[in-house]
Coordinates of C-alpha atoms in Angstrom, one line a residue:
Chain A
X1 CA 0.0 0.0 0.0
X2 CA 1.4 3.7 -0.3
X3 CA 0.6 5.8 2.5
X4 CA -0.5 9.5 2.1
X5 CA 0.2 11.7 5.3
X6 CA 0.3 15.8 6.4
X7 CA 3.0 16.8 8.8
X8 CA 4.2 19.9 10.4
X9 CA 7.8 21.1 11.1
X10 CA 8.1 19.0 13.8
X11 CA 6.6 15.2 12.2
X12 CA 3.3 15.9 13.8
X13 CA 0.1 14.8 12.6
X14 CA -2.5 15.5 14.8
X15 CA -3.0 16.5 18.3
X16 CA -5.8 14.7 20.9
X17 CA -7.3 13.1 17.9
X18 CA -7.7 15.9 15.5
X19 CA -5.7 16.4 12.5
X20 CA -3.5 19.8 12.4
X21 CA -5.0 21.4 9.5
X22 CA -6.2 20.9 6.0
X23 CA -6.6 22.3 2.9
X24 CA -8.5 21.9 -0.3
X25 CA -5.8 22.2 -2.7
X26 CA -4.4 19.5 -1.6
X27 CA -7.4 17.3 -1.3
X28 CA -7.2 17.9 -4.7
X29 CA -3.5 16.8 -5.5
X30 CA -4.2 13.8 -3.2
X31 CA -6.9 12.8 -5.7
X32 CA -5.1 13.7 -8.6
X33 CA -2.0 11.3 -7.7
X34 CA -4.4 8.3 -6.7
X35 CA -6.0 8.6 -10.2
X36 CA -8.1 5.3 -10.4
X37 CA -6.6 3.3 -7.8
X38 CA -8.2 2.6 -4.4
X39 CA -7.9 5.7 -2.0
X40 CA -8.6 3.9 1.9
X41 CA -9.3 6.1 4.6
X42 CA -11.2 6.2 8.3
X43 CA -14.6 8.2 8.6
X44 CA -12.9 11.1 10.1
X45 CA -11.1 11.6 7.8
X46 CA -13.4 11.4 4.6
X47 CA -15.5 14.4 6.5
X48 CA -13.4 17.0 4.8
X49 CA -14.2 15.6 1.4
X50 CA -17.6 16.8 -0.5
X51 CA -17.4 13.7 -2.7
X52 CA -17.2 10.3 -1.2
X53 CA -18.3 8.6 -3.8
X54 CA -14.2 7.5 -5.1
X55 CA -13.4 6.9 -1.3
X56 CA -13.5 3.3 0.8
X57 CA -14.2 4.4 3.8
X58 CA -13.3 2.1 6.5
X59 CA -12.2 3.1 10.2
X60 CA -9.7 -0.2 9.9
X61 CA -8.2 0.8 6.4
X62 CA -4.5 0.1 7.9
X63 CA -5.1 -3.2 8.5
X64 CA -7.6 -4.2 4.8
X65 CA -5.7 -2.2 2.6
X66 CA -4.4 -4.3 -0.2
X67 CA -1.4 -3.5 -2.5
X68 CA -1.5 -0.8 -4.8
X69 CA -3.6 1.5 -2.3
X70 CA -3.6 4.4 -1.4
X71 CA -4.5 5.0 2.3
X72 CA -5.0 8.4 3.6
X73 CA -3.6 8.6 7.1
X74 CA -4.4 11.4 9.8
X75 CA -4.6 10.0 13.1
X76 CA -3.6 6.6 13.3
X77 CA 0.3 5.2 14.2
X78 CA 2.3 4.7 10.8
X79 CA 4.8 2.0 10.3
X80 CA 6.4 0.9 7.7
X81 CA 5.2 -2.7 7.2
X82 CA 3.7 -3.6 4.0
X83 CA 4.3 0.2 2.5
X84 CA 5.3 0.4 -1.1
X85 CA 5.5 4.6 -0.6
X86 CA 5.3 7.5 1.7
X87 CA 3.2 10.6 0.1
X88 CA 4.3 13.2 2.5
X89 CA 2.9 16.4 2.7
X90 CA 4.5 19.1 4.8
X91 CA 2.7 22.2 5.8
X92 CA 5.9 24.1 6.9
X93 CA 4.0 25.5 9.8
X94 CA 4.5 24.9 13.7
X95 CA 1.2 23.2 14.6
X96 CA 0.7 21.1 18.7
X97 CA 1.3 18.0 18.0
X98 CA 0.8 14.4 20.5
X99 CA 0.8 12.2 17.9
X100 CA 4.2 12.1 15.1
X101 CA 5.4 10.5 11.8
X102 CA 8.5 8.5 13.6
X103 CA 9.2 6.2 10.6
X104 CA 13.0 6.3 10.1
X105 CA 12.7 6.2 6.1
X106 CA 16.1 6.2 5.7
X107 CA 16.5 3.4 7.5
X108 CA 14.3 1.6 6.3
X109 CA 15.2 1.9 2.9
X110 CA 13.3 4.4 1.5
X111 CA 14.4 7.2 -0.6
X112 CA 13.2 10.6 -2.2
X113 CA 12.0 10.4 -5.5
X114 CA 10.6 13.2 -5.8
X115 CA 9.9 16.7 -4.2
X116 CA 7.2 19.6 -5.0
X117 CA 6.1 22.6 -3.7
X118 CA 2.5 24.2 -4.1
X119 CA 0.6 26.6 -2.9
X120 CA -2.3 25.8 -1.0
X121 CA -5.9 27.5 -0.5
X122 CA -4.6 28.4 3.2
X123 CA -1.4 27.9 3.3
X124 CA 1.0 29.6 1.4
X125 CA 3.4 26.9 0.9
X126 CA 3.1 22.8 1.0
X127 CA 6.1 21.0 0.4
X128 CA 5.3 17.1 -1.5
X129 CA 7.8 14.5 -0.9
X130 CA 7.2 11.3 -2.1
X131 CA 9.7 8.3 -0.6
X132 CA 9.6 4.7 -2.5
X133 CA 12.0 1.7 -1.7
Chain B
X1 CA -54.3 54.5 0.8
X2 CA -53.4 50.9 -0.5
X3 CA -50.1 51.0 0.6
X4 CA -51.5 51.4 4.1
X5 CA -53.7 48.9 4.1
X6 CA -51.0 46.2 3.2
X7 CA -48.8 47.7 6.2
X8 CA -51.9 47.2 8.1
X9 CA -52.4 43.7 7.2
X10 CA -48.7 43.0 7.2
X11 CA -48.6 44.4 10.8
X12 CA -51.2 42.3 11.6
X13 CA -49.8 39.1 11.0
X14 CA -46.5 40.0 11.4
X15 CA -47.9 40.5 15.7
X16 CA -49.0 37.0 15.0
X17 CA -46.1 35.6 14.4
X18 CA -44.1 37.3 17.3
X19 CA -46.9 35.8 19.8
X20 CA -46.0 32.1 18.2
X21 CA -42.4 32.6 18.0
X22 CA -42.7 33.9 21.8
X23 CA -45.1 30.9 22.8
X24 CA -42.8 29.3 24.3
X25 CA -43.5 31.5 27.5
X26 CA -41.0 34.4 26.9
X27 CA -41.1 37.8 25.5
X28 CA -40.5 38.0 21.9
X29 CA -36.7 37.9 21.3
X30 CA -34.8 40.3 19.6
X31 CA -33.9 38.6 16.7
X32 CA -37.4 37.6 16.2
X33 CA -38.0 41.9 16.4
X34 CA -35.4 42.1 14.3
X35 CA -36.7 39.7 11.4
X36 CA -40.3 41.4 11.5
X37 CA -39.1 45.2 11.6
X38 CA -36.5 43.8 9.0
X39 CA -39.3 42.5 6.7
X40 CA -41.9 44.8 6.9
X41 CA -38.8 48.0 5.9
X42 CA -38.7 45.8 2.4
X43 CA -42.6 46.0 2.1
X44 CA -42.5 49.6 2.3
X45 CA -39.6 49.5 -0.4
X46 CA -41.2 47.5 -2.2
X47 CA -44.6 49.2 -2.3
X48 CA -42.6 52.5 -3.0
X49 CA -40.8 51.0 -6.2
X50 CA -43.7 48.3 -7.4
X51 CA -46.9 50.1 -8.8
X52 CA -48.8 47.2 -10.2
X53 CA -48.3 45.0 -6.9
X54 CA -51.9 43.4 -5.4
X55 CA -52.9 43.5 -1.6
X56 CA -52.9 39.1 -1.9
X57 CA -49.6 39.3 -3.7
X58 CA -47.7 41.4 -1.2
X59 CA -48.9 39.8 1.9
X60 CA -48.1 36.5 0.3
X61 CA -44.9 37.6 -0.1
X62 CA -44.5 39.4 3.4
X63 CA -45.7 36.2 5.1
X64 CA -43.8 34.1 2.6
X65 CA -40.5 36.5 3.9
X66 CA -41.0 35.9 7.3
X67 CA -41.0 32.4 7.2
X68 CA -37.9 32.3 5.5
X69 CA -36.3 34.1 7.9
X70 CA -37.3 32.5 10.7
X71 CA -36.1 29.3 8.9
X72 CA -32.8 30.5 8.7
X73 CA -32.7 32.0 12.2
X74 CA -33.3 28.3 13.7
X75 CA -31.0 27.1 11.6
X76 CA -28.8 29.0 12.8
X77 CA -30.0 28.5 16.0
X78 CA -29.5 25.0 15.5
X79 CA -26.0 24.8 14.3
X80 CA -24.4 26.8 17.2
X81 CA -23.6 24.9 20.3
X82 CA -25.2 26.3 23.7
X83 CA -22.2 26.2 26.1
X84 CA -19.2 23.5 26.2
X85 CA -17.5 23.2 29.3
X86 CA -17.6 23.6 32.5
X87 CA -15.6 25.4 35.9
X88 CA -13.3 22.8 35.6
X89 CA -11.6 23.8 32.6
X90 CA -10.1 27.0 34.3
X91 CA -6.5 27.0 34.9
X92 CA -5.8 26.6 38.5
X93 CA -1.7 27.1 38.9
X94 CA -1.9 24.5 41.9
X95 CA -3.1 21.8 39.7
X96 CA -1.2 21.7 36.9
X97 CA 2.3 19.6 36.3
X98 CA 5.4 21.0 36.8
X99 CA 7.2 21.8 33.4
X100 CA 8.8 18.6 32.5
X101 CA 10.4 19.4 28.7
X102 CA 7.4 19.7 27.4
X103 CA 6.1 23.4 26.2
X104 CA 1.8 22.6 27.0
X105 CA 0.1 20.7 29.2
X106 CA -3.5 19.8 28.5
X107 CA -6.1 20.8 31.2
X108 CA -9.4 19.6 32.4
X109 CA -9.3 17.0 29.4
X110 CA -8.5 19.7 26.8
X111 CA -11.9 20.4 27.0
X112 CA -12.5 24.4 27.2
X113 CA -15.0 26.6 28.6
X114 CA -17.4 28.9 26.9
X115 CA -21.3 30.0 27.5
X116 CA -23.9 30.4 25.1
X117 CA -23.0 34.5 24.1
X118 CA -19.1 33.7 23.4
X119 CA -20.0 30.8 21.1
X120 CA -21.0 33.3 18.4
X121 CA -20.8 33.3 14.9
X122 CA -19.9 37.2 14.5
X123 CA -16.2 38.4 14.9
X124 CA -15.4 40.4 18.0
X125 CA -12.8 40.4 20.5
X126 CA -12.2 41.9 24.2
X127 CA -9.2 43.0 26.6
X128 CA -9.5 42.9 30.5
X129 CA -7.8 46.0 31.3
X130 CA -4.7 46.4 33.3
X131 CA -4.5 45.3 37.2
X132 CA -3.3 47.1 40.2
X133 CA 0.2 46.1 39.3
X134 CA -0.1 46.6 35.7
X135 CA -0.7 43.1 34.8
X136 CA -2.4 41.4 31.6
X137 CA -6.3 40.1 32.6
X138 CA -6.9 38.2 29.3
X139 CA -8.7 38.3 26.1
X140 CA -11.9 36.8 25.0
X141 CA -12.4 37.1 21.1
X142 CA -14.6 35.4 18.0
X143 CA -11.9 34.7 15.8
X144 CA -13.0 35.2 12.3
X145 CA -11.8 36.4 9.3
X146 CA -13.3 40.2 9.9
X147 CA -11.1 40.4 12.7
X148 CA -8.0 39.0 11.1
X149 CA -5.3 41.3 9.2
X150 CA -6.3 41.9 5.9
X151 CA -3.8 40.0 3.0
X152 CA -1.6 43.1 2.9
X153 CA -1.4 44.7 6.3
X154 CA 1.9 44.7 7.7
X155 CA 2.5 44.5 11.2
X156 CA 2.9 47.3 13.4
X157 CA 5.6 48.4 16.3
X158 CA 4.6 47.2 19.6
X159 CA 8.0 48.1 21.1
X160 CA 6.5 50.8 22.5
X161 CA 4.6 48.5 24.9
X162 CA 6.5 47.8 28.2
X163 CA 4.5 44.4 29.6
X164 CA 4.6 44.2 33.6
X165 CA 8.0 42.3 34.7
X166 CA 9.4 43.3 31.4
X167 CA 13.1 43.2 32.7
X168 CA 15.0 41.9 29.5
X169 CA 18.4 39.8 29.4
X170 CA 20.3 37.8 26.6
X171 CA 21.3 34.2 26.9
X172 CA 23.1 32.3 24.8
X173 CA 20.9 29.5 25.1
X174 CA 18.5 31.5 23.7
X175 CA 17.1 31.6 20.1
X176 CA 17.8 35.2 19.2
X177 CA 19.4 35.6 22.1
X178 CA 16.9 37.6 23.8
X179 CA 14.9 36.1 26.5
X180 CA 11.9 37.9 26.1
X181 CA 9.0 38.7 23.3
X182 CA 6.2 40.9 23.9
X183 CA 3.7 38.0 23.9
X184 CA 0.0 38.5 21.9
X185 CA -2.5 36.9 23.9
X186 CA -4.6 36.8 21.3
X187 CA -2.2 37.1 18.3
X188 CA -1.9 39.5 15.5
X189 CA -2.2 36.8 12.9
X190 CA -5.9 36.3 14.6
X191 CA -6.4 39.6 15.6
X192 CA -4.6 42.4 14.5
X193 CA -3.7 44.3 17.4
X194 CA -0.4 45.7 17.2
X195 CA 0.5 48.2 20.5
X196 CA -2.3 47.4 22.5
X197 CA -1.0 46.8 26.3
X198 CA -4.0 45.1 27.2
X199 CA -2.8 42.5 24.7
X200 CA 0.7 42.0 25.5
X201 CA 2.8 40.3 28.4
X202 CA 6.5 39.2 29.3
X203 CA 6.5 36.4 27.7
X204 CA 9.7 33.8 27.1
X205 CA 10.7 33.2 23.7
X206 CA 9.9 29.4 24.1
X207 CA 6.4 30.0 25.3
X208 CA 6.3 32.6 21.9
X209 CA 7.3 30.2 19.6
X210 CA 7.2 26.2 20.8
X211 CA 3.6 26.9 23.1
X212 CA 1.2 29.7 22.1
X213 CA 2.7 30.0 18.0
X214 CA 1.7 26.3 16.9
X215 CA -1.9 26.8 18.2
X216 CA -2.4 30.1 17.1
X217 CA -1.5 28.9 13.7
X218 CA -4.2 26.0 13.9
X219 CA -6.5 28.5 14.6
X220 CA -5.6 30.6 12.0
X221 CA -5.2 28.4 9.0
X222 CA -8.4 26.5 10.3
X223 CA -10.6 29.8 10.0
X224 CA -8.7 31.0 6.4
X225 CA -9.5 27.4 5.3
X226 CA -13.1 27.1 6.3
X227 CA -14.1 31.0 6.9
X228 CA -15.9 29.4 10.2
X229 CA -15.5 31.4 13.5
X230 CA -13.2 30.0 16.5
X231 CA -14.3 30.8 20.2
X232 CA -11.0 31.6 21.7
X233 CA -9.8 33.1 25.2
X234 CA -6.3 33.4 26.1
X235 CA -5.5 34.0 30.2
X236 CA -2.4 34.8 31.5
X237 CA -1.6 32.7 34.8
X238 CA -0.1 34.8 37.7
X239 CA 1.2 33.3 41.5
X240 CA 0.1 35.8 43.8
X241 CA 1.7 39.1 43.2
X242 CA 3.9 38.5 40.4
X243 CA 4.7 40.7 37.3
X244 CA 5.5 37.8 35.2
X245 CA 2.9 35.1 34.6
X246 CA 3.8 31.8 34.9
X247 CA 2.0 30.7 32.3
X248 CA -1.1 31.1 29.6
X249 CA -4.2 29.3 29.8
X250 CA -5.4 29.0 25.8
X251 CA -8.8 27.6 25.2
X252 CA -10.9 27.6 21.7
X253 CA -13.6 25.9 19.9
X254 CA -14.8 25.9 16.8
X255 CA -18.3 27.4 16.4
X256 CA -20.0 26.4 13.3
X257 CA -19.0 23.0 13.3
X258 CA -19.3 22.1 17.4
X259 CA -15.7 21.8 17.8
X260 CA -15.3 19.2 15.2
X261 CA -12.0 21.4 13.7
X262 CA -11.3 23.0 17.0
X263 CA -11.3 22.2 20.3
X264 CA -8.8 22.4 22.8
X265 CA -7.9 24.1 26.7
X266 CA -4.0 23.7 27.3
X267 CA -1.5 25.3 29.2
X268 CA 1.9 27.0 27.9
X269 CA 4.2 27.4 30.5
X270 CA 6.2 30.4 30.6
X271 CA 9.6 28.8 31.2
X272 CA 12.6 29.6 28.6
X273 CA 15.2 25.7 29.2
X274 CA 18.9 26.7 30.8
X275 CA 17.6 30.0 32.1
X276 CA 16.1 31.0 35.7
X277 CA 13.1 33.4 36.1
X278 CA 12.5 35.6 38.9
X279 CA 8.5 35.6 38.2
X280 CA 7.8 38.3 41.1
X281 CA 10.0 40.6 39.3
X282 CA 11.1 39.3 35.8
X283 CA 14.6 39.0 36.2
X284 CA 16.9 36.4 35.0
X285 CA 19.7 34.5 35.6
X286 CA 21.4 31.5 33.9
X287 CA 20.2 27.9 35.4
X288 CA 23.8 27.3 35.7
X289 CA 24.0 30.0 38.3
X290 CA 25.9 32.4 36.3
X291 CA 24.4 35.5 35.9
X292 CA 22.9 36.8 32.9
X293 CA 25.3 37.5 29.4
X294 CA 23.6 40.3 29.0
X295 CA 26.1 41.9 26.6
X296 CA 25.6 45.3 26.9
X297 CA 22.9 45.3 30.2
X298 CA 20.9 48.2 30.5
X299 CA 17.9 50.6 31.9
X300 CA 14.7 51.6 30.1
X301 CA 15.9 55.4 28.8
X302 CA 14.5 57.7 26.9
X303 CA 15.5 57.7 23.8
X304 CA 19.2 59.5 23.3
X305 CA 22.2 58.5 21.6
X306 CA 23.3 56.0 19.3
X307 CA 25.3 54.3 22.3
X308 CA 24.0 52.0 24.8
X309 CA 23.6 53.4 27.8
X310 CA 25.0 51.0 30.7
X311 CA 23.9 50.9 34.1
X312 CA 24.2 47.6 36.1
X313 CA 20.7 46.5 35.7
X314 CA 19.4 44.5 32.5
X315 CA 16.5 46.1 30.5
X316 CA 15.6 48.1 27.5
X317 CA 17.4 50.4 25.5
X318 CA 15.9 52.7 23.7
X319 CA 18.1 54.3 20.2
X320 CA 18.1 55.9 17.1
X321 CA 18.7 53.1 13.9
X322 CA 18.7 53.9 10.7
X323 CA 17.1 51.4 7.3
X324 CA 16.5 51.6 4.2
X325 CA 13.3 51.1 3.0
X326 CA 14.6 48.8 0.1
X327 CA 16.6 46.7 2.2
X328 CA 16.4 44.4 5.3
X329 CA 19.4 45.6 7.8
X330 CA 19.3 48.1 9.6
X331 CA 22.4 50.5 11.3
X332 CA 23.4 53.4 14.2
X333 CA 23.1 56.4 11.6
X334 CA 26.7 56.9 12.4
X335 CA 27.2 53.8 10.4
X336 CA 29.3 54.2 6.8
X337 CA 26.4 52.3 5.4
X338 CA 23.8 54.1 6.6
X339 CA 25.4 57.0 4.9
X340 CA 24.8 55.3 1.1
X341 CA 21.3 54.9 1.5
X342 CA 19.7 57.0 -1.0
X343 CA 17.4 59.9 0.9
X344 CA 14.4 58.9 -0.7
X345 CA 14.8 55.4 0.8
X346 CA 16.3 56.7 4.0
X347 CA 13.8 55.8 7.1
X348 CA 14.8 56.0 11.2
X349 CA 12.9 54.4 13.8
X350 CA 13.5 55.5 17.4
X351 CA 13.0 52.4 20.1
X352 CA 14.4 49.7 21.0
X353 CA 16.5 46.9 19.3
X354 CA 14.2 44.4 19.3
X355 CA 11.8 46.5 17.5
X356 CA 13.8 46.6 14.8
X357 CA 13.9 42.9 15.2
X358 CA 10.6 42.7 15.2
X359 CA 9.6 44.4 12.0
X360 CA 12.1 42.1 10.4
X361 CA 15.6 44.0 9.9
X362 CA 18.8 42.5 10.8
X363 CA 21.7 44.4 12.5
X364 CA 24.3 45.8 10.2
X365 CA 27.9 43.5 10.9
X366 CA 29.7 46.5 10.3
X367 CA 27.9 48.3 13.4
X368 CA 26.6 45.8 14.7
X369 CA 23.6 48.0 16.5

């Protein structure tokens, strides 16, 4: 599966359950770099898109995703089992954070392939860095 | 003549409706005033503009009005939470952890604490004013985008503000060096406010930038992204009698949505690693006992020559530095580079370095002002 996640300066990802922040624009590159594959995410989550319709929604996508899908990932523990590639999207912004991205990519074998900035709706600058093994 | 008929009739029904929309054994309520007086002012504009308009018509339409209104009004009505909260979620210095590497603490289960009027969809914000001492009270506000700074308003000076316990140092240790920011409670990127004393304590640099920043951002990006309206009070902590708070209580919620994109009540403690504070007072020292490398310790002064001014006790100094519009350093006029700026560009400010900080500039390493 490849795994889609936001992070802040730090490697957080959300803080007593709640995701940092969020964005349209990048709903939108999200959906433009699953294309037709599966895109897997938890009810929470799929909240903060207006059309479901191209989403499996499924509060235990982690564990029934299969390979080749995309899972979007905002609150839940990330490891690197199973994982073909990170999708990581930065918001280079201080945010509180309890819960953090603490996969050691390099580590595990992962490498950049690629890296993109964008401007989002309210952010003024997202940073996209996508790791593969 | 028929024009005052149809007010009449309007009138009429329009008295009906307050008496159902007050059934519910209270007064009629000012919104429900509001939406009446509101519709029956189009009426007459549209009596005064329509010629060929019927009696039927236009009280169907009145009526029809009306309804709609009141729709919306419950709606509204709906959608916004009572209250959330409780007493508990106050900040009560005795009960919360000791600082232990961490810049917040959550309280009361990071649930916050607002009533029915602060959980409102309209923008507004408010300042206690000043204590006895001089000290902060806290700030209540509707975040919104009304009350935010528009895309290209610059930030103001607010050097000018002297914060109770506002007894400056440098450390090493220190990002910037300086141990001190003149903290927002409620901050300009939600708010605005530049000088405004009611909105600005002694705060460390790590409370700044690792406790209050990141949640202020949240807010902030949460409200450009949606254009919803965040509940938010900000209250400094003080033990007893001293000028510098030991802390700063920040609670918010999310209004449209019930908290569902905000919603938290945490504690950022006012504590800057390797350095000592003196909270009754505000002054400093190194946690390794040494005093404070203040490099060139001072006293608040009005504002004289280029030179610091030395005394033995560590504040504020306030000088003349010269910038040029067109650049991003700035220098003690004195300096052989402030001599090349062009006159048109030429600009002084008169205050203290880290104003100059502040708005952005960076010392000259020539003259290192």
């Amino acid at each position: 599966m490849n795994i889609i996640l936001c992070i802040d300066k730090n490697n957080g990802m959300a803080f007593m359950g709640k995701r940092q922040s969020m964005d349209c624009v990048l709903r939108e590159k999200m959906l433009e770099i699953v294309g037709a594959s599966r895109l897997l995410m938890s009810s929470y989550s799929a909240k903060q898109f207006e059309n479901t319709e191209s989403i499996v929604i499924d509060d235990d996508f982690l564990n029934n995703a299969n390979q080749g899908d995309f899972c979007f990932v905002e609150n839940n523990e990330i490891s690197s089992e199973n994982v073909e590639s990170f999708y990581i999207f930065n918001w280079n912004r201080k945010y509180p954070a309890d819960l953090f991205f603490s996969v050691d990519l390099k580590a595990e074998g992962f490498r950049k392939i690629k890296k993109e900035e964008f401007k989002g709706n309210s952010h003024d600058k997202i940073t996209l860095e996508i790791y593969s093994r | 003549m028929k024009k005052k008929i149809i007010i009449a009739v309007v009138c009429f029904l329009a008295l009906g409706f307050i008496g159902f929309l007050g059934s519910d054994s209270e007064a009629p309520s000012d919104a429900t005033t509001e939406i009446v007086s509101t519709t029956l002012e189009e009426l007459v504009a549209e009596n005064d503009t329509k010629e060929d308009i019927t009696d039927n018509s236009a009280v169907d339409k009145i009526t029809e009005k009306i309804q709609e209104k009141t729709t919306e009004k419950e709606t509204e009505k709906q959608n916004k939470p009572n209250s959330v909260g409780d007493d508990n979620s106050k900040a009560v210095l005795s009960e919360i952890p000791a600082y232990s590497g961490k810049p917040y603490a959550v309280i009361n289960g990071n649930i916050p604490s607002f009533n029915k009027y602060e959980l409102t969809t309209k923008g507004y914000e408010t300042y206690a004013s000043l204590d006895s001492l001089g000290r902060c009270g806290g700030a209540v506000a509707s975040c919104g985008r009304e009350i935010m700074p528009g895309i290209d308003e610059e930030r103001g000076s607010i050097s000018a503000v002297k914060p109770s316990g506002w007894v400056q140092a440098q450390y090493d240790c220190v990002s910037g060096k300086y141990l001190y920011n003149r903290c927002h409670l409620i901050g300009w990127q939600l708010s605005a406010e530049n000088a405004n004393k009611r909105n600005l304590i002694t705060g460390t640099r790590y409370m700044n930038t690792e406790g209050m920043l990141p949640f202020e951002n949240m807010v902030a990006d949460y409200i450009k992204e949606t254009g919803n309206h965040v509940a938010y009070r900000i209250t400094p902590v003080y033990n007893g009698s001293d000028l510098v708070a030991s802390g700063v209580q920040m609670e918010a919620y999310s209004v449209e949505d019930d908290g569902e994109g905000i919603c938290f009540n945490v504690y950022c403690y006012n504590v800057q690693p390797g350095v000592t504070i003196d909270y009754s007072t505000g002054r400093s020292w190194s946690a390794s006992g040494s005093v404070a490398t203040t490099k060139k310790p001072v006293v608040a002064v009005t504002p004289t020559t280029e030179k610091q001014v030395e005394t033995t006790q560590a504040s504020v100094t306030y000088n003349t530095y010269a910038y040029s519009s067109k650049s991003d350093k700035f220098h003690y006029p004195s300096c052989r580079y402030a001599k090349t700026i062009k006159a048109e560009n030429y600009c002084e400010y008169t205050g203290d370095r880290q104003g100059m900080l502040d708005k952005g500039y960076s010392p000259c390493k020539n003259c290192n002002p």
